[in-house]
Short mmCIF file of C-alpha atoms in Angstrom, two decimals:
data_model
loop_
_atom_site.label_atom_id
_atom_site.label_comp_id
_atom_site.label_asym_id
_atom_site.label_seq_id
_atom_site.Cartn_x
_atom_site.Cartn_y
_atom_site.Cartn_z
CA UNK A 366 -85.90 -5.56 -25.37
CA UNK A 367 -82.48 -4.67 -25.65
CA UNK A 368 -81.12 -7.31 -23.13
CA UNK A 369 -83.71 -9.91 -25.10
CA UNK A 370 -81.83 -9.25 -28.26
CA UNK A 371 -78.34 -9.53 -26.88
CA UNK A 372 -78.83 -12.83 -25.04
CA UNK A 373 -80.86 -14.02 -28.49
CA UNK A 374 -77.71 -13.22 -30.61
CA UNK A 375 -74.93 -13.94 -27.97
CA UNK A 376 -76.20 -17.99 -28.01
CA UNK A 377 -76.39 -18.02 -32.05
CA UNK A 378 -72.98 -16.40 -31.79
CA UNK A 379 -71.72 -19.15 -29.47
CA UNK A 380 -73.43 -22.03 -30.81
CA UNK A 381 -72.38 -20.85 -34.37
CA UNK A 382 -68.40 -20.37 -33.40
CA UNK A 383 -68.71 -23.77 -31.62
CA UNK A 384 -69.92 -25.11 -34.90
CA UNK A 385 -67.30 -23.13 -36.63
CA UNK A 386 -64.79 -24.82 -34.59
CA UNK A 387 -65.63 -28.21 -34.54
CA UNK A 388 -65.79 -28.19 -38.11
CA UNK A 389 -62.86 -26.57 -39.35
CA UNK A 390 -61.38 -26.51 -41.75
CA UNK A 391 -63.96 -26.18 -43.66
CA UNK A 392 -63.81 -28.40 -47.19
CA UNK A 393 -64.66 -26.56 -50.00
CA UNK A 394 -68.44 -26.41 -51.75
CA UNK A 395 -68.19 -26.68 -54.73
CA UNK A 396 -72.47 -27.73 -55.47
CA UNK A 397 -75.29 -28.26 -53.34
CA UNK A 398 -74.97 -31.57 -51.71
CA UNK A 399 -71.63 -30.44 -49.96
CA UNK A 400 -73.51 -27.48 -48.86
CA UNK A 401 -76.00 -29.61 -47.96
CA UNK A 402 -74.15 -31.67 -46.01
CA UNK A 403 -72.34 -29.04 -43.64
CA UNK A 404 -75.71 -27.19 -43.52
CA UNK A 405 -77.35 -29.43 -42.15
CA UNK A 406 -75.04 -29.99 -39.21
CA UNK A 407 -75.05 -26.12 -39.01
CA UNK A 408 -78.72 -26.22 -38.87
CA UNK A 409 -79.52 -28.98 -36.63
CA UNK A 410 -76.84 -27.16 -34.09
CA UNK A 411 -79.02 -23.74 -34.05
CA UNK A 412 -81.99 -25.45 -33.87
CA UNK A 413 -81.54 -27.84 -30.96
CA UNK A 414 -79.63 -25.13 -29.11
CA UNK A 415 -82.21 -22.43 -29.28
CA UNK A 416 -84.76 -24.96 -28.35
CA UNK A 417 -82.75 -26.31 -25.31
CA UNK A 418 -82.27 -23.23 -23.94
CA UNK A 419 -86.11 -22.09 -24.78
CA UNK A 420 -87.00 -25.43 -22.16
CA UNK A 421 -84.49 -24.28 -19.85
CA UNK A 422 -86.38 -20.63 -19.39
CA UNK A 423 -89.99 -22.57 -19.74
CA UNK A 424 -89.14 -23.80 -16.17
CA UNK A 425 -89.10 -20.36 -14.79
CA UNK A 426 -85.17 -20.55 -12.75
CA UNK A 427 -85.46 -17.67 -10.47
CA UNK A 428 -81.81 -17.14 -10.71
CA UNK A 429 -81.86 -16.41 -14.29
CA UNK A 430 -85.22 -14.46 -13.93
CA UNK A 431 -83.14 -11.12 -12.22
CA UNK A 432 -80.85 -11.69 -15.13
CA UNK A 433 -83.44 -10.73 -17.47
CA UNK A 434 -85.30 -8.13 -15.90
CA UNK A 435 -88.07 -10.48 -15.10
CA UNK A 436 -90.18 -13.61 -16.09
CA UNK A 437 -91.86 -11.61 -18.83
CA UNK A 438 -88.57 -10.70 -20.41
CA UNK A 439 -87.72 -14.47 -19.99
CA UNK A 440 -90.76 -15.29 -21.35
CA UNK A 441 -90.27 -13.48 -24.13
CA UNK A 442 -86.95 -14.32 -25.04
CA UNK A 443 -88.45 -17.72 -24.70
CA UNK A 444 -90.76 -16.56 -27.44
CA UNK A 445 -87.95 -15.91 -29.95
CA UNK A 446 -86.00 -19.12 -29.25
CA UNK A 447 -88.59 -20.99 -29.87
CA UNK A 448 -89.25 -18.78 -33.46
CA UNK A 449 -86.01 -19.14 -34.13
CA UNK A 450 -85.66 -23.12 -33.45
CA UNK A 451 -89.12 -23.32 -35.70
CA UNK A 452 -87.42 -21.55 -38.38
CA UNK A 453 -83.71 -23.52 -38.33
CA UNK A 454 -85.54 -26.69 -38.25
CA UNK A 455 -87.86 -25.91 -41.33
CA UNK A 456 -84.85 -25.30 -42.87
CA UNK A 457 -83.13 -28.28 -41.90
CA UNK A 458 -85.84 -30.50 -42.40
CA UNK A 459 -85.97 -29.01 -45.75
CA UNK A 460 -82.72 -29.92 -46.55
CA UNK A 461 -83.08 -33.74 -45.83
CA UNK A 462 -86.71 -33.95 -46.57
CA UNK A 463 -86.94 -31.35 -49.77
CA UNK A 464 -83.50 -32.79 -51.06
CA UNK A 465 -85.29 -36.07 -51.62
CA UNK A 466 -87.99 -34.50 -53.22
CA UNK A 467 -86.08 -32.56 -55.67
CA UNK A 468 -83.89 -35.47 -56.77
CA UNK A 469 -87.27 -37.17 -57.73
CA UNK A 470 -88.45 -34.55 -59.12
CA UNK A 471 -85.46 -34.74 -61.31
CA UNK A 472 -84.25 -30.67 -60.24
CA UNK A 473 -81.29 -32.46 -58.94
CA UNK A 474 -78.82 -35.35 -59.76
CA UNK A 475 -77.55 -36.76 -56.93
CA UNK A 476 -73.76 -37.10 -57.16
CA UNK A 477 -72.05 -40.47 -58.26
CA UNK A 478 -71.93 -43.15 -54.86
CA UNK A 479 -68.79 -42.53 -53.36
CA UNK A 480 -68.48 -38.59 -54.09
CA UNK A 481 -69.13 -36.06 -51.64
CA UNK A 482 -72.07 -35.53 -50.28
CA UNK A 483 -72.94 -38.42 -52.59
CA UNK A 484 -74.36 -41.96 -51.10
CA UNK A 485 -71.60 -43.37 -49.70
CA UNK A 486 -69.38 -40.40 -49.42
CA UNK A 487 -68.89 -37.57 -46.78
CA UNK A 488 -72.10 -36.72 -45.52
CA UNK A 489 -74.17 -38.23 -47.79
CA UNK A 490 -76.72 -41.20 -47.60
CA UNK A 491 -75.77 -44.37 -47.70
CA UNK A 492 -72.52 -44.06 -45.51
CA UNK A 493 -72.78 -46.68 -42.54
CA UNK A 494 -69.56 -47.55 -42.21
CA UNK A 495 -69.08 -50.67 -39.54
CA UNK A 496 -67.31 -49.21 -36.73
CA UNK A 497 -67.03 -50.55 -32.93
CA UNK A 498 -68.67 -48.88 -29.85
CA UNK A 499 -70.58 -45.87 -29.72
CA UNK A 500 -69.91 -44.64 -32.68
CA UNK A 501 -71.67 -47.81 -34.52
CA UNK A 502 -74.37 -48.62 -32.48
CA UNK A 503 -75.51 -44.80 -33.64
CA UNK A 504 -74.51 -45.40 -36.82
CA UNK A 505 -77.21 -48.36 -36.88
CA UNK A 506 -79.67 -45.97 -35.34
CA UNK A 507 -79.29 -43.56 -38.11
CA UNK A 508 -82.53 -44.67 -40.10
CA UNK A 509 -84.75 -44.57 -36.71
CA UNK A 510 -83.40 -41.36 -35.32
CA UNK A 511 -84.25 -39.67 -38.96
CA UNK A 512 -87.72 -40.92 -38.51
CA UNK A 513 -88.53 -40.44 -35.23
CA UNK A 514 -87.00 -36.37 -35.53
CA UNK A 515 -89.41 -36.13 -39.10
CA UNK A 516 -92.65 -37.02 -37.03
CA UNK A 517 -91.69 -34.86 -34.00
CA UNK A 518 -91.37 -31.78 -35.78
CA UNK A 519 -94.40 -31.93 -37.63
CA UNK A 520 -95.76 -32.15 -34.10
CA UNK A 521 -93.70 -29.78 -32.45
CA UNK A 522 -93.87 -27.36 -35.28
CA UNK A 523 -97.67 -27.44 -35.63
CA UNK A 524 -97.88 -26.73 -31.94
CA UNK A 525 -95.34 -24.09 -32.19
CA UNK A 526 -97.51 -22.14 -34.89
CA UNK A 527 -100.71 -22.76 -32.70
CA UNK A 528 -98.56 -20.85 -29.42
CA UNK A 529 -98.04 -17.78 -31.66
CA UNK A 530 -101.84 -17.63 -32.70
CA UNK A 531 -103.04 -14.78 -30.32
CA UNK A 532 -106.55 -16.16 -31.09
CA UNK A 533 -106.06 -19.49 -29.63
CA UNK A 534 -107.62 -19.67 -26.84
CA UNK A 535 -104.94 -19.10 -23.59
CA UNK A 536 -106.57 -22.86 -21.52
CA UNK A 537 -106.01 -24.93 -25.04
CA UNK A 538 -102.38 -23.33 -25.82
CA UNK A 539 -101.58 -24.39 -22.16
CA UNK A 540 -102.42 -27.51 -22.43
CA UNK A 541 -101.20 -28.28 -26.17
CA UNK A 542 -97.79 -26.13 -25.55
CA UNK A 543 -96.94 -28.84 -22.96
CA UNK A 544 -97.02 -31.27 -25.13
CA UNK A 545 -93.65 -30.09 -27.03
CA UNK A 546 -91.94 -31.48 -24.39
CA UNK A 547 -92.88 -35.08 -25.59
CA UNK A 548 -91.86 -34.22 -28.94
CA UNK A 549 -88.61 -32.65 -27.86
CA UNK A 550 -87.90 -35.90 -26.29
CA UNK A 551 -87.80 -37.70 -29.58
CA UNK A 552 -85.67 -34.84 -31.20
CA UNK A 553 -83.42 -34.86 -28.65
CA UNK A 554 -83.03 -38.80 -29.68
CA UNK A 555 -82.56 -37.74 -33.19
CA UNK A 556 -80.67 -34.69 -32.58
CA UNK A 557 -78.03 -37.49 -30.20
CA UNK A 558 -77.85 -40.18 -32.78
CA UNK A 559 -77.96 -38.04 -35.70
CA UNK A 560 -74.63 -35.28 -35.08
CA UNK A 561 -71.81 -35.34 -36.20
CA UNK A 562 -69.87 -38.25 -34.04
CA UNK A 563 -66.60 -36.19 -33.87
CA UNK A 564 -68.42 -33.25 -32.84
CA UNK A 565 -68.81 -34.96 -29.20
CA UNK A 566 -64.72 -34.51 -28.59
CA UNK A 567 -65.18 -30.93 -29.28
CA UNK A 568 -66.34 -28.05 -26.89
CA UNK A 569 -69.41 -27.91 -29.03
CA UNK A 570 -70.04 -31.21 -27.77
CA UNK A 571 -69.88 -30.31 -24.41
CA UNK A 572 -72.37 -27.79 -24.79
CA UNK A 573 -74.76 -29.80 -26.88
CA UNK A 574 -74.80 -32.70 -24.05
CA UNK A 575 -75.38 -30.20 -21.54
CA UNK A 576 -78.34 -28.37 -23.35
CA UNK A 577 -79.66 -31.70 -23.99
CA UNK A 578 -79.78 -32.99 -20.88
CA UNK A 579 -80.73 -29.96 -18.64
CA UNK A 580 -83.63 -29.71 -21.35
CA UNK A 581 -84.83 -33.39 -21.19
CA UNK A 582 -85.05 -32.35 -17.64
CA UNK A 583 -87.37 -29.51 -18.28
CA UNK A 584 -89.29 -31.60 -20.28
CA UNK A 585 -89.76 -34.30 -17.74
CA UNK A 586 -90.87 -31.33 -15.81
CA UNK A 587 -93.21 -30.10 -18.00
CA UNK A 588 -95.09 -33.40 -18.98
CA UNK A 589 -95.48 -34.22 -15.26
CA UNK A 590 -97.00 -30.62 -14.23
CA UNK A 591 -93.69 -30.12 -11.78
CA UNK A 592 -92.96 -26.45 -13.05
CA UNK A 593 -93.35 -24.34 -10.32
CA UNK A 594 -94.55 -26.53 -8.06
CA UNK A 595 -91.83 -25.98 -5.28
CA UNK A 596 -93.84 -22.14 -5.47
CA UNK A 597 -97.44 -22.75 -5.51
CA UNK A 598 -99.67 -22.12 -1.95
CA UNK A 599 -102.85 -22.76 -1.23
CA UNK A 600 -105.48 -19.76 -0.37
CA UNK A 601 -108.86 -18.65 0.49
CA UNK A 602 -111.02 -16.28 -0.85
CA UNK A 603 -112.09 -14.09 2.08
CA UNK A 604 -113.50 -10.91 0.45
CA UNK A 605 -114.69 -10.08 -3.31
CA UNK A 606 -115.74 -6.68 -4.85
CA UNK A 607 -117.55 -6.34 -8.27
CA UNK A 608 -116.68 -2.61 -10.22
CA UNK A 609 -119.15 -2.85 -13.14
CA UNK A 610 -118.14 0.16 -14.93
CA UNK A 611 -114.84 -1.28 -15.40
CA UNK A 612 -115.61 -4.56 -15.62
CA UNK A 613 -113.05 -5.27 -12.84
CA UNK A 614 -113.53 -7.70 -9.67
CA UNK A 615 -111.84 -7.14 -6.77
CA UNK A 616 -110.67 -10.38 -4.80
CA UNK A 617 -108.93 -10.84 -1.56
CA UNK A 618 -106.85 -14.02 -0.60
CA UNK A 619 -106.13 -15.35 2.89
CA UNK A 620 -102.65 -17.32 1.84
CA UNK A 621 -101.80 -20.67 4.02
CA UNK A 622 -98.62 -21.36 5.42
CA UNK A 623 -95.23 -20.50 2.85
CA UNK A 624 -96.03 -17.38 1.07
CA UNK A 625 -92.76 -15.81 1.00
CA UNK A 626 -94.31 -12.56 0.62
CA UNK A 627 -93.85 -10.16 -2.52
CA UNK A 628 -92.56 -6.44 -3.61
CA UNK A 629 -95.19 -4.49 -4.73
CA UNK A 630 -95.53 -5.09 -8.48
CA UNK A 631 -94.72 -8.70 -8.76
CA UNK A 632 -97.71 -11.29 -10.12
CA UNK A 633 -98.47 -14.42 -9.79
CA UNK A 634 -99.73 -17.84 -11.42
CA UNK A 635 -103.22 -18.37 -9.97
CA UNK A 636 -105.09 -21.06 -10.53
CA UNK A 637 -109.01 -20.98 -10.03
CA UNK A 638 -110.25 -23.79 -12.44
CA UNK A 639 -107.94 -26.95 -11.96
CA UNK A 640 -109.35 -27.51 -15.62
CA UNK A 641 -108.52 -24.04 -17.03
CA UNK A 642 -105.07 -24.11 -15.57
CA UNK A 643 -103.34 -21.14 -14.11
CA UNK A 644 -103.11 -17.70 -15.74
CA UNK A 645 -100.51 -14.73 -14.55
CA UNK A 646 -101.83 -11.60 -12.39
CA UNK A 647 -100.37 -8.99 -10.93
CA UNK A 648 -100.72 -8.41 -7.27
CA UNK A 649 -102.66 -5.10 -6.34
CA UNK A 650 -101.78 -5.10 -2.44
CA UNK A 651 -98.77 -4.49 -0.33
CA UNK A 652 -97.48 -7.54 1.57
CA UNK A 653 -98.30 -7.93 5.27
CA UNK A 654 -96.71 -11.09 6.93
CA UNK A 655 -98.94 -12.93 9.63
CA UNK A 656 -99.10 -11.45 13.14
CA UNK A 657 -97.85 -7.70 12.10
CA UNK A 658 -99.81 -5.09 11.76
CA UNK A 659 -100.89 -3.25 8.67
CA UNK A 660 -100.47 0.79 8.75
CA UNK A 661 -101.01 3.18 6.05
CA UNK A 662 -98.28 5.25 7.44
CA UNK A 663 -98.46 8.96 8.80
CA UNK A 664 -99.42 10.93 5.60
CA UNK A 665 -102.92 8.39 6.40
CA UNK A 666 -103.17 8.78 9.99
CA UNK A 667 -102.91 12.45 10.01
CA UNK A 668 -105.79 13.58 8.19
CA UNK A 669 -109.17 11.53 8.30
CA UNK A 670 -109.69 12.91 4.59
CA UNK A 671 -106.76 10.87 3.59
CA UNK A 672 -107.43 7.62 5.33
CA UNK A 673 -107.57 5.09 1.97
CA UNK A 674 -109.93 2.08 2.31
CA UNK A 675 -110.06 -0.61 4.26
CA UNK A 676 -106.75 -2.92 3.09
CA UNK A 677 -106.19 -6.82 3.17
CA UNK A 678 -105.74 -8.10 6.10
CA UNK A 679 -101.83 -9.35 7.51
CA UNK A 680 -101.32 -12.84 5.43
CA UNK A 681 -103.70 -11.84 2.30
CA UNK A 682 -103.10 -10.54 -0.83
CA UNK A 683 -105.47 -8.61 -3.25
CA UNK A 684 -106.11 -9.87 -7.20
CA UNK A 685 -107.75 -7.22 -9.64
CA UNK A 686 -108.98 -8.67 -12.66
CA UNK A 687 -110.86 -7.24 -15.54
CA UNK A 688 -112.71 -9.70 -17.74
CA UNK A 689 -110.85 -9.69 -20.94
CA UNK A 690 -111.36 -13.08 -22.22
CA UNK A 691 -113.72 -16.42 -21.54
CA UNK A 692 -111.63 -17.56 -18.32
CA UNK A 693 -111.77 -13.50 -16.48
CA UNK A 694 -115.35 -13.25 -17.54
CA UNK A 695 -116.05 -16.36 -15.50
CA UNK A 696 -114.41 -15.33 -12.67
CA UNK A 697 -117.02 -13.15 -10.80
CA UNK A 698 -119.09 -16.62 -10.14
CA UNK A 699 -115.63 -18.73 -9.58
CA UNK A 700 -114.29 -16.06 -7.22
CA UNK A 701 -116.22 -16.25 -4.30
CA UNK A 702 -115.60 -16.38 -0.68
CA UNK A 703 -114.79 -19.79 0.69
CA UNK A 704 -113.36 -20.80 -2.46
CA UNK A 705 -109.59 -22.38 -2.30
CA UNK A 706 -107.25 -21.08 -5.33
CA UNK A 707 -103.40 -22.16 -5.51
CA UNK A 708 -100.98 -19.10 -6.52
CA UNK A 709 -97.50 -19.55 -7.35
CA UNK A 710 -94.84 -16.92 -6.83
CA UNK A 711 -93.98 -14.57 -6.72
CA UNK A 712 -92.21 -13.64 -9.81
CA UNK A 713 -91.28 -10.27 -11.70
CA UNK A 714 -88.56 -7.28 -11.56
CA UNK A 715 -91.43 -4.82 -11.79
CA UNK A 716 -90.58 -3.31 -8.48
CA UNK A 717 -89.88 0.14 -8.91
CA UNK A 718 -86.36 0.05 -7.14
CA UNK A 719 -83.64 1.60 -9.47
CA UNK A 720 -82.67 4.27 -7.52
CA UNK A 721 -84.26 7.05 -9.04
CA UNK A 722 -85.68 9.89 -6.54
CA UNK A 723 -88.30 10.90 -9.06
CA UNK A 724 -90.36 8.27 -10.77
CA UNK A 725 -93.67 8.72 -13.20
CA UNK A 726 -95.53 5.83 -13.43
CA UNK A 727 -98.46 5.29 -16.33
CA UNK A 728 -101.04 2.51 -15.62
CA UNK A 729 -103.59 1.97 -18.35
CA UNK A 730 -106.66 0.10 -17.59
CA UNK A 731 -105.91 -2.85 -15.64
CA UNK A 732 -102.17 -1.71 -15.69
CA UNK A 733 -102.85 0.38 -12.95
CA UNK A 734 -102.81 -2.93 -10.93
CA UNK A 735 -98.96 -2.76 -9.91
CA UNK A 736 -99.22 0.24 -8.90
CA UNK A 737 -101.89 0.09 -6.72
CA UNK A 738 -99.49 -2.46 -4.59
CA UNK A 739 -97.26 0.55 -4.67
CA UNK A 740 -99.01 2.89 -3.41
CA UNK A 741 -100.07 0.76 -0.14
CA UNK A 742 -96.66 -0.08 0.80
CA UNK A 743 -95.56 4.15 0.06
CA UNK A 744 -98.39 4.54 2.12
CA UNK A 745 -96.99 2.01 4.86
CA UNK A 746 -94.05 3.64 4.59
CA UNK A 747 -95.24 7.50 4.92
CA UNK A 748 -95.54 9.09 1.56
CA UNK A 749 -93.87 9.09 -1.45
CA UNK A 750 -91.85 12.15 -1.84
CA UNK A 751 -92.14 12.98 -6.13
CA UNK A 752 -94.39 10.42 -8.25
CA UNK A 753 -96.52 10.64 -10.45
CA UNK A 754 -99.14 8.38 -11.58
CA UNK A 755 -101.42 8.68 -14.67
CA UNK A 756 -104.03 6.53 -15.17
CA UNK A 757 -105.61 6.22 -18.42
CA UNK A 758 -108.92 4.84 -19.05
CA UNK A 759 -111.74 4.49 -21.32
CA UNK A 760 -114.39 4.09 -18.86
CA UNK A 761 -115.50 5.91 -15.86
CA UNK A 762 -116.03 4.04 -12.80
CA UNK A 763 -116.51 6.53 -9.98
CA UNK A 764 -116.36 3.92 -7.16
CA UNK A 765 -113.11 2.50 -8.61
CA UNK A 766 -112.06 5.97 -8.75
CA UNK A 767 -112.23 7.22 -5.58
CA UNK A 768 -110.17 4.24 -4.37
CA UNK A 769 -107.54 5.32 -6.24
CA UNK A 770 -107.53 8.54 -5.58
CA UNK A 771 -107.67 7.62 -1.68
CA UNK A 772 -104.36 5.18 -2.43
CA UNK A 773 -102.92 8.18 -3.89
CA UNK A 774 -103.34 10.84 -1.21
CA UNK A 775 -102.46 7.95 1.15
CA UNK A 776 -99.18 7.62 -0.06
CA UNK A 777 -98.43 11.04 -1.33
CA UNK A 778 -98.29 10.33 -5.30
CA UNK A 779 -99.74 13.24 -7.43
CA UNK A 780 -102.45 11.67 -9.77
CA UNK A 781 -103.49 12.53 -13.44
CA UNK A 782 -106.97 10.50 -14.09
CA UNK A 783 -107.62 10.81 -18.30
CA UNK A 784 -111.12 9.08 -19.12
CA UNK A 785 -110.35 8.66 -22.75
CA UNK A 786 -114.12 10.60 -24.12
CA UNK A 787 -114.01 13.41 -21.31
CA UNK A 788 -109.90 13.80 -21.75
CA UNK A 789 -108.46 12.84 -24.93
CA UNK A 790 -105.53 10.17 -24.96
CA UNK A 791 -102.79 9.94 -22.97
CA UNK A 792 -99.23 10.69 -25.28
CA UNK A 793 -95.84 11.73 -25.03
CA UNK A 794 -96.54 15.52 -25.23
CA UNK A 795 -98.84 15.61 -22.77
CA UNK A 796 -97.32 13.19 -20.06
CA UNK A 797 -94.06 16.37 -20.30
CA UNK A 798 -96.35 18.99 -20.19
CA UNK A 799 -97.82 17.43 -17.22
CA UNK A 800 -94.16 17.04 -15.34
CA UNK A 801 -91.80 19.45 -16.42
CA UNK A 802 -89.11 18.14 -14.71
CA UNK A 803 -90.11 14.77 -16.54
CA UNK A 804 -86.27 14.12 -17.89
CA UNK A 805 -85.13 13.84 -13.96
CA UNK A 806 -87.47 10.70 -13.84
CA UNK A 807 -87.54 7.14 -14.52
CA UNK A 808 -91.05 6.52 -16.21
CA UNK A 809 -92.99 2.55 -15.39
CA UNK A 810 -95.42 1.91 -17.38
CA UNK A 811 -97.73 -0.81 -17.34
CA UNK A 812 -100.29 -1.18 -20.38
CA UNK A 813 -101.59 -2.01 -23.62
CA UNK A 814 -97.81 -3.34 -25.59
CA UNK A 815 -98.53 -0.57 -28.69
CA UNK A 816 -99.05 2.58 -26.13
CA UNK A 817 -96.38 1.51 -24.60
CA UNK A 818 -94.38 0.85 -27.16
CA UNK A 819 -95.42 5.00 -28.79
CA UNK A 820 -94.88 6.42 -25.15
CA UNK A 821 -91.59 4.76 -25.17
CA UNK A 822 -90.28 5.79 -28.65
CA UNK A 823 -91.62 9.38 -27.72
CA UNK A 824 -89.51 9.82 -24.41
CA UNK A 825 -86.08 8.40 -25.74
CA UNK A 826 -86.84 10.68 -29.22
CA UNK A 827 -86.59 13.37 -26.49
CA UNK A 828 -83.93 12.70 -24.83
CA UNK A 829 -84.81 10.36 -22.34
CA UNK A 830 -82.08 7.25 -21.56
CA UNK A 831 -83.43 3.92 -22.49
CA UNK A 832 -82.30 2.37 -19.04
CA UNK A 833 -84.72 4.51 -17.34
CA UNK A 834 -88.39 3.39 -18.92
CA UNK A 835 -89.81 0.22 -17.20
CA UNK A 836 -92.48 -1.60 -19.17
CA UNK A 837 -93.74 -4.81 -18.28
CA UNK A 838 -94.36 -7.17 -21.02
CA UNK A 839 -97.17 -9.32 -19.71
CA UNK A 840 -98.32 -11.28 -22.49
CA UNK A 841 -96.72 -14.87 -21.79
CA UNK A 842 -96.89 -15.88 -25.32
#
């Protein structure tokens, strides 16, 4: 979150000393239609940026993903661009829109024509002066640009609220979300016409004509379903498995031709239901390329006891899912053999390589997914030589269990099961009473947001560095 907040307050930072720049010096404000008039600038400047920038990250660059830590940190500084956009251009809108208001209202008195901030003075309404080029023909678009921006952020802002309602359902937010990228378009028309014409010799400028156009890219992108695309393969479902206890099916894919393989850990967008669109899941299997072998390394082959269960075949992957909302419920009857699903991928830093010799990993539920993948490709490998997993659950699932437990002796990880009525929770306390040499490790935890969240506030409180807990942060919105 840490490198999410920096990013976040570097671009205001920049886009605010741009602004700074380009307007200096600054004439004095002596009432609220001069403030009024630079604020608005200021605000339409914050706003378009952060929403530029938000498109720019929608179209998942790979590049920039390793920057971040990973999609879901890019997704979620995504989040908080686009939060911070909504709330600049309330307030600018406020500004043009509420000013009128008020001034009817009689709260204000607009200043006399000519004065500032007055019609027909600096900034205010009313000044058109005639002047040749560029610089006229916007100043003739003024009245259109101001209307077309109103009616596309009622749109965009509407559908901005609806993408932060966690009870919206996840196959109407991705369909509606896209749809901000045809209101963008007429905001970025507005947002053009509507600066400050000097401000387009300045570096801020620069950067605004960038933003704008590598976002009206993203956009295009967006409308015409192109994101990703360059990514997605076709496979077959070869193999399914049903846990009931869990609710939690287990599916195997036979990829075509240009997976480009994955790390253990990394997910992918799969798409089942052309209709539902595709959703993000993490990838419970090591990666086998076509025509090489699979092994489970030596610590398997030495002791029949330890041989784990039968694995994907070279050229598949595995998908757990547990049926948490209308679309994973469904997926038992959509998942069956035969069936052809399109992933796209692979994406995510949840890999497990920062260079720490000891490593405690928690998986709650269906967190336990990433390390699953793991835990193959240790076991390809030979063993892991100090992990330790704990997996915390609320339901027993014995068959689940004892594939777990075989993945674990496979590849040498030491393995704390907690069923939530037999063991009590899971906390901070417990987890270092469990591994005393706990402060050696880097902990990776993948889970419920507000366990994490405890377990992480818990460890640092004791001592342990920040840079060393891993948490994926899976919800895309």
């Amino acid at each position: 979150m840490t490198r999410i907040r920096n990013a976040l307050l570097a671009l205001l930072a920049l886009l605010a000393g741009l602004w700074a720049l380009a307007a200096w010096p600054l004439p004095p404000l002596p009432h609220y239609f001069a403030f009024r008039a630079q604020f608005m600038q200021f605000s339409g400047v914050i706003a378009t940026g952060a929403m530029s920038v938000a498109l720019l990250l929608a179209v998942r660059p790979v590049v920039v993903e390793r920057l971040f830590g990973g999609l879901d940190k890019m997704y979620r500084l995504h989040k908080w661009l686009g939060i911070t956009a909504l709330v600049a251009s309330v307030a600018h809108w406020w500004l043009g829109q509420g000013t009128k208001w008020m001034v009817g209202w009689g709260w204000l008195v607009r200043p006399a024509r000519g004065g500032p901030g007055g019609p027909g003075g600096p900034g205010g309404p009313g000044a058109r002066p005639e002047l040749p080029g560029l610089e006229g023909f916007f100043g003739h678009q003024h009245g259109l640009a101001e209307q077309i921006g109103q009616y596309a952020f009622y749109a965009a802002a509407v559908l901005m609220v609806l993408a932060l309602v966690q009870r919206f359902p996840y196959h109407l937010f991705a369909k509606t979300h896209r749809w901000i990228a045809l209101a963008w378009l007429g905001l970025v028309w507005h947002s053009v016409v509507l600066m400050k014409f000097a401000y387009w010799a300045q570096p801020l400028g620069w950067v605004m004509a960038a933003l704008l156009a590598g976002s009206t890219v993203a956009a295009g992108l967006s409308l015409f379903k192109r994101i990703g695309a360059r990514r997605r393969v076709p496979g077959t479902v070869s193999r399914v498995q049903h846990y009931p206890g869990v609710d939690t099916l287990e599916a195997v894919i036979a990829m075509g031709p240009g997976w480009p393989g994955h790390a253990a850990g990394q997910f992918a967008f799969v798409t089942v239901d052309a209709a539902e669109g595709a959703h993000p899941f993490t990838i419970a299997s090591a990666w086998a390329a076509p025509g090489t072998a699979a092994s489970h390394g030596a610590a398997a082959q030495a002791t029949p006891a330890l041989t784990p269960p039968p694995r994907p075949p070279a050229g598949s992957l595995t998908l757990l899912t547990k049926g948490l909302g209308d679309h994973t419920r469904r997926l038992p009857q959509l998942l069956q053999p035969g069936r052809t699903v399109t992933l796209e991928g692979p994406y995510g830093c949840f890999d497990f390589e920062d260079g720490q010799g000891r490593q405690i990993w928690v998986g709650a539920g269906i967190g336990i997914t990433p390390f699953v993948a793991r835990m193959q490709h240790l076991a390809a490998l030979g063993g892991a030589a100090a992990v330790d997993l704990f997996h915390a659950t609320t339901v027993r699932d014995e068959a689940a269990l004892d594939r777990l437990r075989a993945d674990a002796r496979a590849a040498g990880v030491r393995l704390h099961l907690l069923v939530d009525a037999e063991d009590g929770r899971l906390d901070g306390a417990r987890l270092r009473q469990a591994v005393p040499d706990w402060a050696a490790a880097s902990v990776w935890f993948c889970g419920p947001p507000a366990f994490g969240r405890a377990l992480r506030a818990d460890l640092l409180a004791q001592g342990l560095p920040a840079g060393r807990f891993h948490q994926e942060l899976f919800r895309m919105r």
